[in-house]
Short mmCIF file of C-alpha atoms in Angstrom, two decimals:
data_model
loop_
_atom_site.label_atom_id
_atom_site.label_comp_id
_atom_site.label_asym_id
_atom_site.label_seq_id
_atom_site.Cartn_x
_atom_site.Cartn_y
_atom_site.Cartn_z
CA MET A 295 66.52 -49.08 49.54
CA LEU A 296 63.47 -47.69 51.44
CA GLU A 297 62.53 -49.35 54.71
CA VAL A 298 59.41 -48.18 56.49
CA SER A 299 58.66 -49.83 59.82
CA ASN A 300 55.76 -49.52 62.21
CA LEU A 301 54.91 -46.03 60.99
CA HIS A 302 52.31 -44.11 62.99
CA VAL A 303 51.24 -40.83 61.64
CA LYS A 304 48.62 -38.27 62.67
CA TYR A 305 47.06 -35.08 61.42
CA GLY A 306 46.27 -32.97 64.46
CA ASN A 307 44.68 -35.40 66.87
CA ILE A 308 43.54 -37.94 64.34
CA GLU A 309 45.75 -40.87 63.63
CA ALA A 310 45.81 -41.68 59.91
CA LEU A 311 48.36 -44.50 59.79
CA HIS A 312 48.31 -47.21 62.45
CA GLY A 313 51.78 -48.67 62.18
CA ILE A 314 52.44 -49.72 58.66
CA SER A 315 55.59 -51.36 57.50
CA PHE A 316 56.82 -51.90 53.94
CA HIS A 317 59.98 -51.69 51.84
CA VAL A 318 61.04 -50.84 48.37
CA ASP A 319 64.30 -52.35 47.01
CA GLU A 320 66.61 -50.72 44.53
CA GLY A 321 65.30 -50.99 41.01
CA GLU A 322 61.87 -51.97 41.90
CA MET A 323 58.51 -50.45 40.87
CA VAL A 324 56.15 -50.89 43.79
CA ALA A 325 52.51 -49.87 43.94
CA LEU A 326 50.54 -48.71 47.02
CA LEU A 327 46.87 -49.34 46.39
CA GLY A 328 43.85 -48.48 48.32
CA ALA A 329 40.56 -46.58 48.41
CA ASN A 330 40.17 -42.91 49.12
CA GLY A 331 41.20 -41.96 52.57
CA ALA A 332 43.15 -45.16 53.24
CA GLY A 333 46.32 -43.19 53.98
CA LYS A 334 48.21 -43.51 50.72
CA SER A 335 49.07 -39.88 50.29
CA THR A 336 49.73 -39.53 54.01
CA THR A 337 52.35 -42.31 53.57
CA LEU A 338 54.14 -40.42 50.78
CA MET A 339 53.96 -37.06 52.59
CA SER A 340 55.45 -38.60 55.68
CA ILE A 341 58.45 -40.04 53.65
CA MET A 342 58.83 -36.65 51.99
CA ARG A 343 59.12 -34.73 55.28
CA LEU A 344 56.88 -31.90 54.19
CA PRO A 345 56.87 -29.59 57.21
CA PRO A 346 53.82 -28.69 59.22
CA PRO A 347 51.25 -27.24 58.68
CA GLU A 348 51.04 -28.86 55.28
CA GLY A 349 52.53 -32.18 56.35
CA PRO A 350 51.40 -34.94 58.70
CA GLN A 351 53.18 -35.66 61.91
CA VAL A 352 55.01 -38.94 62.50
CA THR A 353 54.44 -40.08 66.04
CA LYS A 354 56.08 -43.51 66.04
CA GLY A 355 58.16 -45.73 63.73
CA GLU A 356 61.02 -45.43 61.32
CA ILE A 357 61.65 -44.35 57.80
CA ARG A 358 65.13 -45.41 56.61
CA PHE A 359 66.74 -44.95 53.29
CA ASN A 360 69.80 -47.09 52.67
CA GLY A 361 70.02 -47.29 56.38
CA VAL A 362 69.82 -43.56 56.95
CA ASP A 363 67.08 -42.23 59.26
CA LEU A 364 65.06 -39.86 57.02
CA LEU A 365 62.90 -38.46 59.87
CA PRO A 366 65.14 -35.49 60.71
CA VAL A 367 65.87 -34.67 57.06
CA ALA A 368 64.20 -31.61 55.49
CA ALA A 369 62.38 -32.14 52.20
CA HIS A 370 64.77 -30.13 49.97
CA ILE A 371 67.73 -32.07 51.42
CA LEU A 372 66.04 -35.42 50.46
CA ILE A 373 66.45 -34.58 46.82
CA VAL A 374 69.79 -32.90 47.00
CA LYS A 375 71.47 -35.46 49.13
CA TYR A 376 69.58 -38.77 48.77
CA GLY A 377 67.99 -38.38 45.35
CA VAL A 378 64.42 -39.00 46.85
CA GLY A 379 61.69 -37.02 45.03
CA LEU A 380 57.89 -36.70 44.97
CA VAL A 381 55.55 -36.08 42.13
CA PRO A 382 52.61 -34.76 44.31
CA GLU A 383 48.97 -35.41 43.80
CA GLY A 384 47.50 -32.77 41.56
CA ARG A 385 50.84 -32.18 39.92
CA HIS A 386 51.62 -28.86 41.55
CA ILE A 387 53.51 -27.56 38.54
CA PHE A 388 54.39 -23.83 38.53
CA GLY A 389 51.77 -22.43 36.21
CA ASN A 390 53.30 -19.00 36.05
CA LEU A 391 56.64 -20.42 34.72
CA THR A 392 57.21 -21.82 31.33
CA VAL A 393 57.61 -25.50 30.77
CA PHE A 394 61.33 -25.03 30.38
CA GLU A 395 61.58 -22.86 33.45
CA ASN A 396 59.80 -25.57 35.43
CA LEU A 397 62.37 -28.09 34.28
CA LYS A 398 65.33 -25.70 34.92
CA LEU A 399 64.11 -24.84 38.36
CA ALA A 400 64.29 -28.47 39.31
CA THR A 401 67.97 -28.41 38.69
CA TYR A 402 68.38 -25.75 41.27
CA ALA A 403 70.84 -27.61 43.48
CA ARG A 404 72.56 -29.61 40.80
CA LYS A 405 76.11 -28.79 39.67
CA ASP A 406 76.66 -31.45 36.98
CA LYS A 407 76.14 -29.27 33.93
CA ASP A 408 76.79 -31.90 31.37
CA GLN A 409 74.53 -34.40 32.83
CA ILE A 410 71.79 -31.72 33.04
CA GLU A 411 71.94 -31.12 29.34
CA LYS A 412 71.62 -34.87 28.70
CA ASP A 413 68.65 -35.04 31.12
CA TYR A 414 66.81 -32.24 29.23
CA GLU A 415 67.16 -34.22 26.05
CA ARG A 416 65.97 -37.38 27.91
CA VAL A 417 62.90 -35.59 29.17
CA PHE A 418 62.15 -34.09 25.79
CA SER A 419 62.50 -37.48 24.12
CA LEU A 420 60.31 -39.26 26.71
CA PHE A 421 57.70 -36.44 26.38
CA PRO A 422 57.98 -34.93 22.87
CA ARG A 423 54.86 -32.85 23.80
CA LEU A 424 56.82 -30.92 26.34
CA ALA A 425 59.47 -30.11 23.78
CA ASP A 426 56.78 -28.59 21.50
CA ARG A 427 55.51 -26.55 24.39
CA ARG A 428 58.65 -25.64 26.12
CA TRP A 429 58.06 -21.89 25.92
CA GLN A 430 54.50 -21.97 27.05
CA ARG A 431 53.30 -21.24 30.52
CA GLY A 432 52.66 -24.24 32.70
CA ASP A 433 48.99 -23.36 33.37
CA LEU A 434 48.24 -23.47 29.70
CA LEU A 435 49.05 -27.24 29.41
CA SER A 436 46.40 -29.89 29.46
CA GLY A 437 46.04 -32.20 32.42
CA GLY A 438 48.12 -34.97 30.76
CA GLU A 439 50.86 -32.56 29.71
CA GLN A 440 51.00 -31.20 33.27
CA GLN A 441 51.46 -34.67 34.59
CA MET A 442 54.29 -35.26 32.07
CA LEU A 443 55.85 -32.03 33.14
CA ALA A 444 55.52 -32.96 36.86
CA ILE A 445 57.38 -36.27 36.09
CA GLY A 446 59.95 -34.62 33.84
CA ARG A 447 60.51 -32.07 36.65
CA ALA A 448 61.15 -34.88 39.20
CA PHE A 449 63.51 -36.47 36.75
CA MET A 450 65.43 -33.16 36.18
CA SER A 451 65.79 -32.77 40.02
CA GLY A 452 68.10 -35.85 39.79
CA VAL A 453 65.87 -38.44 41.55
CA ARG A 454 67.04 -41.98 41.87
CA PHE A 455 63.94 -42.94 43.89
CA VAL A 456 60.68 -41.24 43.02
CA LEU A 457 57.34 -41.32 44.82
CA LEU A 458 54.35 -40.72 42.61
CA ASP A 459 51.02 -39.74 44.07
CA GLU A 460 48.02 -40.71 41.82
CA PRO A 461 49.73 -40.00 38.57
CA SER A 462 46.77 -41.28 36.53
CA MET A 463 44.24 -38.98 38.11
CA GLY A 464 42.14 -37.21 35.54
CA LEU A 465 43.87 -38.74 32.63
CA SER A 466 42.19 -40.53 29.68
CA PRO A 467 42.77 -44.38 29.59
CA LEU A 468 45.01 -43.94 26.60
CA LEU A 469 47.19 -41.16 28.29
CA MET A 470 47.21 -43.39 31.46
CA LEU A 471 48.67 -46.25 29.48
CA GLU A 472 51.18 -43.91 27.90
CA LEU A 473 52.17 -42.60 31.28
CA PHE A 474 52.78 -45.99 32.85
CA ARG A 475 54.82 -47.06 29.84
CA VAL A 476 57.10 -44.04 30.48
CA LEU A 477 57.28 -44.89 34.17
CA LYS A 478 58.21 -48.43 33.22
CA GLU A 479 60.90 -47.15 30.94
CA LEU A 480 62.33 -44.90 33.65
CA ASN A 481 62.18 -47.78 36.11
CA GLU A 482 64.04 -50.06 33.67
CA SER A 483 66.71 -47.44 33.21
CA GLY A 484 67.45 -47.43 36.96
CA THR A 485 64.92 -45.27 38.75
CA THR A 486 63.24 -46.94 41.70
CA ILE A 487 59.59 -46.04 41.91
CA LEU A 488 56.84 -46.15 44.56
CA VAL A 489 53.52 -45.27 43.03
CA VAL A 490 50.36 -44.66 44.80
CA GLU A 491 47.23 -45.53 42.73
CA GLN A 492 43.50 -45.82 42.87
CA ASN A 493 43.53 -47.50 39.60
CA ALA A 494 44.65 -50.93 40.72
CA ARG A 495 44.38 -52.55 37.32
CA ILE A 496 47.01 -50.49 35.56
CA ALA A 497 49.25 -50.28 38.58
CA LEU A 498 49.29 -54.12 38.99
CA LYS A 499 49.95 -54.45 35.34
CA TYR A 500 53.21 -52.48 35.49
CA ALA A 501 54.55 -52.79 39.08
CA HIS A 502 56.60 -55.63 40.47
CA ARG A 503 55.00 -55.74 43.80
CA ALA A 504 52.16 -54.02 45.56
CA TYR A 505 50.79 -53.20 49.01
CA VAL A 506 47.13 -52.62 49.76
CA LEU A 507 46.24 -50.11 52.37
CA GLU A 508 42.94 -50.09 54.08
CA ALA A 509 42.05 -47.54 56.84
CA GLY A 510 45.60 -46.78 57.70
CA LYS A 511 46.82 -50.43 57.73
CA ILE A 512 48.41 -52.72 55.22
CA VAL A 513 46.02 -55.54 54.64
CA LEU A 514 47.62 -57.29 51.72
CA GLU A 515 50.92 -57.47 50.00
CA GLY A 516 52.72 -59.53 47.40
CA ALA A 517 53.86 -59.80 43.77
CA ALA A 518 51.75 -57.77 41.47
CA GLU A 519 50.72 -60.80 39.39
CA ALA A 520 49.64 -62.77 42.41
CA LEU A 521 47.60 -59.75 43.68
CA ALA A 522 45.90 -59.24 40.42
CA ASP A 523 44.66 -62.88 40.66
CA ASN A 524 43.63 -62.51 44.25
CA PRO A 525 39.81 -62.84 44.40
CA GLU A 526 39.59 -60.24 47.16
CA ILE A 527 41.42 -57.66 45.15
CA GLN A 528 39.42 -58.53 42.07
CA LYS A 529 36.24 -57.99 44.02
CA ALA A 530 37.31 -54.75 45.80
CA TYR A 531 39.47 -53.00 43.25
CA LEU A 532 39.28 -54.52 39.87
CA GLY A 533 35.52 -54.80 39.70
CA MET B 475 49.63 24.58 32.05
CA SER B 476 52.49 25.76 30.04
CA PHE B 477 54.93 23.47 28.42
CA GLU B 478 57.75 24.33 30.79
CA ILE B 479 55.61 23.91 33.96
CA PHE B 480 54.30 20.62 32.61
CA PHE B 481 57.85 19.30 32.16
CA GLN B 482 58.84 20.63 35.51
CA ASN B 483 55.93 18.70 37.17
CA LEU B 484 56.73 15.67 35.03
CA LEU B 485 60.25 15.57 36.48
CA ASN B 486 58.97 16.00 40.06
CA ALA B 487 56.47 13.21 39.46
CA LEU B 488 59.12 10.94 38.26
CA GLN B 489 61.28 11.65 41.23
CA TRP B 490 58.54 11.00 43.76
CA GLY B 491 57.34 8.01 41.75
CA SER B 492 60.93 6.72 42.06
CA PHE B 493 60.86 6.86 45.82
CA TYR B 494 57.48 5.17 45.94
CA ALA B 495 58.61 2.54 43.42
CA LEU B 496 61.82 1.65 45.25
CA ILE B 497 59.90 1.19 48.50
CA ALA B 498 56.87 -0.53 46.87
CA LEU B 499 59.30 -3.19 45.52
CA GLY B 500 59.92 -4.50 48.97
CA TYR B 501 56.20 -4.72 49.76
CA THR B 502 55.40 -6.47 46.54
CA MET B 503 58.27 -8.97 46.53
CA VAL B 504 57.68 -10.05 50.12
CA TYR B 505 53.97 -10.37 49.36
CA GLY B 506 54.65 -12.45 46.37
CA VAL B 507 56.79 -14.90 48.28
CA LEU B 508 55.06 -15.00 51.64
CA LEU B 509 51.63 -13.48 50.97
CA LEU B 510 52.50 -11.23 53.81
CA ILE B 511 52.01 -7.48 53.87
CA ASN B 512 55.24 -6.42 55.64
CA PHE B 513 54.05 -3.28 57.35
CA ALA B 514 57.50 -2.80 58.91
CA HIS B 515 58.84 -2.03 55.43
CA GLY B 516 58.25 1.78 55.49
CA ASP B 517 60.33 1.80 58.63
CA ILE B 518 63.02 -0.13 57.02
CA PHE B 519 63.30 2.86 54.63
CA MET B 520 63.64 5.15 57.64
CA VAL B 521 66.35 2.85 59.16
CA GLY B 522 68.19 2.92 55.77
CA ALA B 523 68.18 6.78 55.81
CA TYR B 524 69.51 6.80 59.36
CA ILE B 525 72.18 4.14 58.70
CA GLY B 526 73.19 6.23 55.65
CA PHE B 527 73.38 9.39 57.78
CA PHE B 528 75.58 7.84 60.44
CA PHE B 529 77.84 6.15 57.90
CA ALA B 530 78.32 9.28 55.84
CA THR B 531 78.99 11.44 58.82
CA LEU B 532 81.42 8.91 60.17
CA LEU B 533 83.34 8.94 56.81
CA MET B 534 83.33 12.69 56.84
CA GLY B 535 85.03 12.72 60.20
CA LYS B 536 82.22 14.24 62.33
CA TYR B 537 83.13 11.87 65.12
CA ALA B 538 86.18 12.38 67.31
CA GLY B 539 89.57 11.84 65.84
CA PHE B 540 88.56 9.86 62.76
CA SER B 541 88.55 11.26 59.21
CA THR B 542 89.01 9.52 55.96
CA GLY B 543 89.46 12.66 53.91
CA LEU B 544 87.65 11.05 50.99
CA PRO B 545 85.95 13.28 48.48
CA PRO B 546 82.15 13.61 49.11
CA ALA B 547 81.07 11.80 45.88
CA VAL B 548 83.11 8.75 46.95
CA ILE B 549 81.57 8.94 50.46
CA PHE B 550 78.24 9.03 48.77
CA GLY B 551 78.98 5.93 46.72
CA LEU B 552 80.29 4.02 49.75
CA THR B 553 77.34 5.18 51.92
CA VAL B 554 74.87 3.80 49.41
CA LEU B 555 76.62 0.41 49.20
CA VAL B 556 77.22 -0.03 52.94
CA THR B 557 73.71 1.30 53.85
CA MET B 558 72.19 -1.37 51.39
CA VAL B 559 74.16 -4.11 53.02
CA LEU B 560 73.47 -3.18 56.64
CA THR B 561 69.81 -2.35 56.03
CA ALA B 562 69.40 -5.74 54.27
CA GLY B 563 70.76 -7.17 57.49
CA VAL B 564 68.08 -5.42 59.47
CA GLY B 565 65.36 -6.73 57.10
CA VAL B 566 66.73 -10.30 57.43
CA ALA B 567 66.99 -10.02 61.18
CA ILE B 568 63.29 -9.03 61.36
CA GLU B 569 62.42 -12.04 59.24
CA ARG B 570 64.44 -14.35 61.45
CA ILE B 571 63.28 -12.96 64.80
CA ALA B 572 59.66 -12.10 64.10
CA TYR B 573 58.19 -13.80 61.06
CA ARG B 574 60.05 -17.16 60.76
CA PRO B 575 59.06 -18.51 64.22
CA LEU B 576 55.46 -17.68 63.42
CA ARG B 577 55.71 -19.48 60.09
CA ARG B 578 57.21 -22.50 61.71
CA LYS B 579 54.26 -22.77 63.99
CA GLY B 580 51.88 -22.38 61.00
CA ALA B 581 50.37 -19.14 62.46
CA SER B 582 47.50 -17.61 60.49
CA ARG B 583 48.57 -14.76 58.22
CA LEU B 584 46.69 -12.24 60.30
CA TYR B 585 49.07 -12.77 63.19
CA VAL B 586 52.09 -12.28 61.02
CA VAL B 587 50.68 -8.99 59.58
CA ILE B 588 50.11 -7.72 63.08
CA THR B 589 53.56 -8.73 64.05
CA ALA B 590 54.86 -6.74 61.07
CA LEU B 591 52.88 -3.68 62.24
CA MET B 592 54.46 -4.08 65.66
CA CYS B 593 57.95 -4.44 64.25
CA GLY B 594 57.43 -1.11 62.41
CA LEU B 595 56.34 0.53 65.64
CA ILE B 596 59.38 -1.00 67.46
CA LEU B 597 61.67 0.45 64.81
CA GLU B 598 60.17 3.93 65.02
CA ASN B 599 60.04 4.05 68.84
CA GLY B 600 63.36 2.33 69.18
CA ASN B 601 64.90 4.99 67.10
CA LEU B 602 63.13 7.65 69.19
CA ALA B 603 64.36 6.22 72.39
CA LEU B 604 67.88 5.76 71.11
CA LEU B 605 68.47 8.96 69.19
CA GLY B 606 65.86 11.34 70.60
CA ALA B 607 63.20 13.31 68.74
CA SER B 608 65.52 15.86 67.32
CA ARG B 609 65.72 15.95 63.52
CA ARG B 610 68.98 15.27 61.80
CA ASN B 611 70.31 16.96 58.70
CA PHE B 612 71.68 14.63 56.08
CA PRO B 613 75.09 15.97 54.85
CA GLU B 614 75.29 17.32 51.29
CA LEU B 615 77.53 14.84 49.66
CA LEU B 616 76.62 15.61 46.09
CA PRO B 617 77.09 19.32 45.00
CA ASN B 618 73.45 20.24 44.17
CA THR B 619 73.81 21.70 40.65
CA VAL B 620 70.76 22.92 38.86
CA HIS B 621 70.52 22.72 35.19
CA ASN B 622 68.27 24.66 32.89
CA ILE B 623 67.18 23.35 29.53
CA ALA B 624 64.57 25.33 27.61
CA GLY B 625 63.12 26.78 30.77
CA VAL B 626 62.80 23.54 32.65
CA THR B 627 65.07 23.37 35.67
CA PHE B 628 66.24 20.21 37.21
CA SER B 629 68.89 19.25 39.75
CA ASN B 630 71.46 16.49 39.23
CA VAL B 631 70.02 14.67 42.29
CA LYS B 632 66.64 14.42 40.67
CA ILE B 633 68.11 12.86 37.52
CA LEU B 634 70.17 10.57 39.70
CA VAL B 635 67.10 9.28 41.47
CA ILE B 636 65.14 8.72 38.30
CA VAL B 637 68.05 6.99 36.45
CA THR B 638 68.87 4.80 39.46
CA THR B 639 65.27 3.70 39.73
CA ILE B 640 65.13 2.73 36.06
CA LEU B 641 68.39 0.79 36.38
CA VAL B 642 67.05 -1.01 39.52
CA PHE B 643 63.96 -1.96 37.59
CA ILE B 644 66.01 -3.49 34.82
CA LEU B 645 68.26 -5.27 37.28
CA LEU B 646 65.41 -6.81 39.25
CA GLU B 647 63.36 -7.86 36.23
CA THR B 648 66.61 -9.66 35.04
CA ILE B 649 67.15 -11.30 38.42
CA VAL B 650 63.59 -12.49 38.63
CA ARG B 651 63.36 -13.65 35.01
CA LYS B 652 66.82 -15.22 34.43
CA THR B 653 68.31 -16.45 37.69
CA LYS B 654 67.29 -19.63 39.42
CA LEU B 655 66.66 -17.77 42.67
CA GLY B 656 64.46 -15.36 40.83
CA MET B 657 62.53 -18.22 39.27
CA ALA B 658 62.29 -19.84 42.76
CA MET B 659 60.70 -16.51 43.94
CA ARG B 660 58.08 -16.68 41.20
CA ALA B 661 57.53 -20.35 41.87
CA ILE B 662 56.86 -19.79 45.51
CA SER B 663 54.24 -17.13 44.77
CA TYR B 664 52.48 -19.69 42.60
CA ASP B 665 52.78 -22.81 44.69
CA ARG B 666 54.70 -22.88 47.92
CA MET B 667 54.26 -26.55 48.64
CA ALA B 668 56.07 -27.78 45.59
CA VAL B 669 59.16 -25.69 45.98
CA PRO B 670 61.12 -27.82 48.47
CA LEU B 671 60.35 -30.80 46.10
CA MET B 672 62.61 -29.08 43.62
CA GLY B 673 65.51 -29.26 46.17
CA ILE B 674 65.14 -25.63 46.89
CA PRO B 675 65.29 -24.51 50.57
CA VAL B 676 62.29 -22.18 50.95
CA ASP B 677 64.00 -20.19 53.64
CA THR B 678 66.86 -19.22 51.43
CA VAL B 679 64.49 -17.82 48.82
CA ILE B 680 62.62 -15.84 51.60
CA VAL B 681 65.88 -14.44 52.95
CA PHE B 682 66.96 -13.46 49.46
CA THR B 683 63.60 -11.65 48.97
CA PHE B 684 64.11 -9.76 52.23
CA ILE B 685 67.70 -8.83 51.11
CA LEU B 686 66.45 -7.46 47.84
CA GLY B 687 63.47 -5.59 49.29
CA SER B 688 65.34 -4.11 52.28
CA SER B 689 68.39 -3.01 50.28
CA MET B 690 66.14 -1.25 47.73
CA ALA B 691 64.43 0.53 50.70
CA ALA B 692 67.79 1.54 51.85
CA LEU B 693 68.71 2.87 48.48
CA ALA B 694 65.46 4.87 48.57
CA GLY B 695 66.31 6.07 52.02
CA VAL B 696 69.75 7.45 51.05
CA LEU B 697 68.45 9.00 47.86
CA PHE B 698 65.43 10.51 49.65
CA ALA B 699 67.76 11.90 52.28
CA THR B 700 70.02 13.41 49.57
CA ALA B 701 67.06 15.13 47.93
CA TYR B 702 65.19 16.10 51.20
CA PRO B 703 67.84 16.10 53.89
CA VAL B 704 65.72 16.09 57.11
CA LEU B 705 65.55 12.87 58.99
CA GLU B 706 63.08 12.07 61.77
CA PRO B 707 61.94 8.68 63.26
CA TYR B 708 58.46 8.77 61.68
CA MET B 709 59.69 9.69 58.19
CA GLY B 710 59.00 6.14 56.97
CA ALA B 711 55.44 5.96 58.19
CA LEU B 712 53.56 8.08 55.53
CA VAL B 713 55.94 7.39 52.70
CA GLY B 714 55.64 3.69 53.59
CA TRP B 715 51.95 3.75 53.50
CA LYS B 716 51.91 5.49 50.16
CA ALA B 717 54.39 3.04 48.71
CA PHE B 718 52.25 0.27 49.89
CA ILE B 719 49.26 1.91 48.09
CA ALA B 720 51.45 2.16 45.08
CA ALA B 721 52.27 -1.65 45.28
CA VAL B 722 48.61 -2.42 45.44
CA LEU B 723 47.82 -0.04 42.56
CA GLY B 724 50.30 -1.81 40.30
CA GLY B 725 49.04 -5.21 41.35
CA ILE B 726 50.73 -6.60 44.49
CA GLY B 727 53.21 -9.39 43.88
CA GLU B 728 54.32 -8.03 40.52
CA ILE B 729 57.60 -6.22 40.25
CA ARG B 730 56.57 -4.10 37.24
CA GLY B 731 53.47 -3.31 39.22
CA ALA B 732 55.53 -1.71 41.90
CA PHE B 733 57.21 0.56 39.43
CA VAL B 734 54.17 1.46 37.47
CA GLY B 735 52.10 1.85 40.66
CA GLY B 736 54.82 4.10 42.14
CA PHE B 737 55.08 6.32 39.13
CA LEU B 738 51.25 6.51 38.78
CA LEU B 739 50.97 7.60 42.43
CA GLY B 740 53.78 10.18 41.87
CA PHE B 741 51.97 11.59 38.82
CA VAL B 742 48.54 11.75 40.35
CA GLU B 743 50.01 13.51 43.53
CA ILE B 744 52.18 16.09 41.70
CA PHE B 745 49.65 16.97 39.02
CA VAL B 746 46.77 17.27 41.57
CA ALA B 747 49.00 19.60 43.50
CA ALA B 748 49.83 21.60 40.50
CA LEU B 749 46.18 22.05 39.64
CA PHE B 750 44.49 22.40 43.02
CA PRO B 751 45.42 23.98 46.36
CA SER B 752 48.13 21.78 47.88
CA THR B 753 46.15 21.20 51.08
CA LEU B 754 43.69 19.15 49.02
CA ARG B 755 46.43 17.12 47.37
CA ASP B 756 46.20 13.90 49.26
CA LEU B 757 42.36 14.09 49.50
CA ILE B 758 41.93 14.42 45.70
CA ALA B 759 44.81 12.09 44.83
CA PHE B 760 43.64 9.27 46.97
CA SER B 761 39.91 9.77 45.87
CA ILE B 762 41.06 9.24 42.34
CA LEU B 763 42.98 6.10 43.26
CA LEU B 764 40.05 4.78 45.28
CA VAL B 765 37.90 5.03 42.16
CA PHE B 766 40.63 3.36 40.14
CA LEU B 767 40.78 0.49 42.54
CA SER B 768 37.04 0.01 42.63
CA ILE B 769 37.09 -0.34 38.81
CA LYS B 770 40.15 -2.76 38.83
CA PRO B 771 40.58 -4.10 42.26
CA THR B 772 43.52 -6.40 41.27
CA GLY B 773 45.70 -3.37 40.42
CA ILE B 774 47.19 -2.80 36.93
CA PHE B 775 49.07 -6.02 36.52
CA GLY B 776 47.48 -8.18 39.19
CA ILE B 777 45.54 -11.26 38.39
CA ALA B 778 42.72 -12.48 40.69
CA ARG B 779 44.14 -15.23 42.80
CA ALA B 780 41.98 -18.29 43.11
CA THR B 781 42.41 -19.82 46.58
CA LYS B 782 44.08 -23.14 45.85
CA ILE B 783 43.01 -26.12 47.86
#
């Protein structure tokens, strides 16, 4: 589904990714692991085509989605046309809109009214807390609720392939578990997922496969179970 | 101050407040979406008045061999509509030509503000070069009837201005609260980065904002010219500055702030002029507003913005 090959990316004059290659197949849940500054978020931002000055600059390599070159595609087109969405690090929900308005805004470009109604129900059944708080302003939600809203919002935008940037950040272990359970459920019902995580333990528990990034290069890859048993990983990331 | 004079001044304050409010809207909406103070906006108001002037006189058959023979009230209605559309085009063109290229290059906001100032000067001086310094008289399209109720006199134009402004307020609040484009406008003002992730083209929202702001300035321009029918190239400068102050007073970025700020400025000006010699009007009025802002620097509805990382 997603094919990244020999990707070089720089911020200004500093190269952050030195030619990484990986792929995500349809229906998979793949984790991208690594320490702070390894280039995980940069990878996602590059796929999402966020324009400068916010976004990094791809200098070499290819990003293909079902064979289509994504590099010339603008971020908003990625969702509308290809169903590729991002849940950014730090959630970036709209705090001045209500929970419901946040979800509704995500349907901006969608025309399939009946399916939208079903999707609202789906989001509210996955995250009952959001249903209780649907008329509250986004900035009044707790961190966990904001993360749920960010995922619900991506779902409402009609994603078939979703990139998640550090979804567990700032969540309690219990909420983290709940979150990954929901991600697994979404994955099993057909959404392909690429999740960037610092918490390797939980990511490896739920993902099918994983890649490990270190200083802008992929140093390890494999099935999640195999990686979880890998002594190097255990030493570096699982403590 | 007697009851009649008080009401007389109240109506005047509402009328001037309406002009300020309609123009302040454009400042506040563009700021909300782009964090840009669009200093060309006062001159967009001037451009609106001129476009209205030329369109109205065209329909009235002032130019060789062409006359529509429409009744003046119909001409007025058409003039308002066409002027709003054309002026919106001017606003969007400025966005396209001047602001968007800078945005694409990630230029610092200071440069964009300076560009806006220059655009305003270009509009003023372009008008001067094109049409000359002579003033133009806006044609009287609406018969100016003066009513008198219990000693308070008011013209139909004054009532039209005030009622229009209130309707515009309701319309814009509805757009911003209920439509997806309006929601997108609010969303951008909170977090610009996340907006394209919702499948929303940011440029479309920005263009929509400029259309709304410029067409309201055009509406203000035609109404202003109907009430005070003398047009000159610099007419937008002072009114524009004052409308900008009104937008800041109300809390820049907030639509209701533009209205409340506009009316507040109208009231302070008119009542200061009613109580003190009129040469002191602006001095006293703006001293009052300075004190107000030093007490509440965010304006009436504004909230302090934390810089987001």
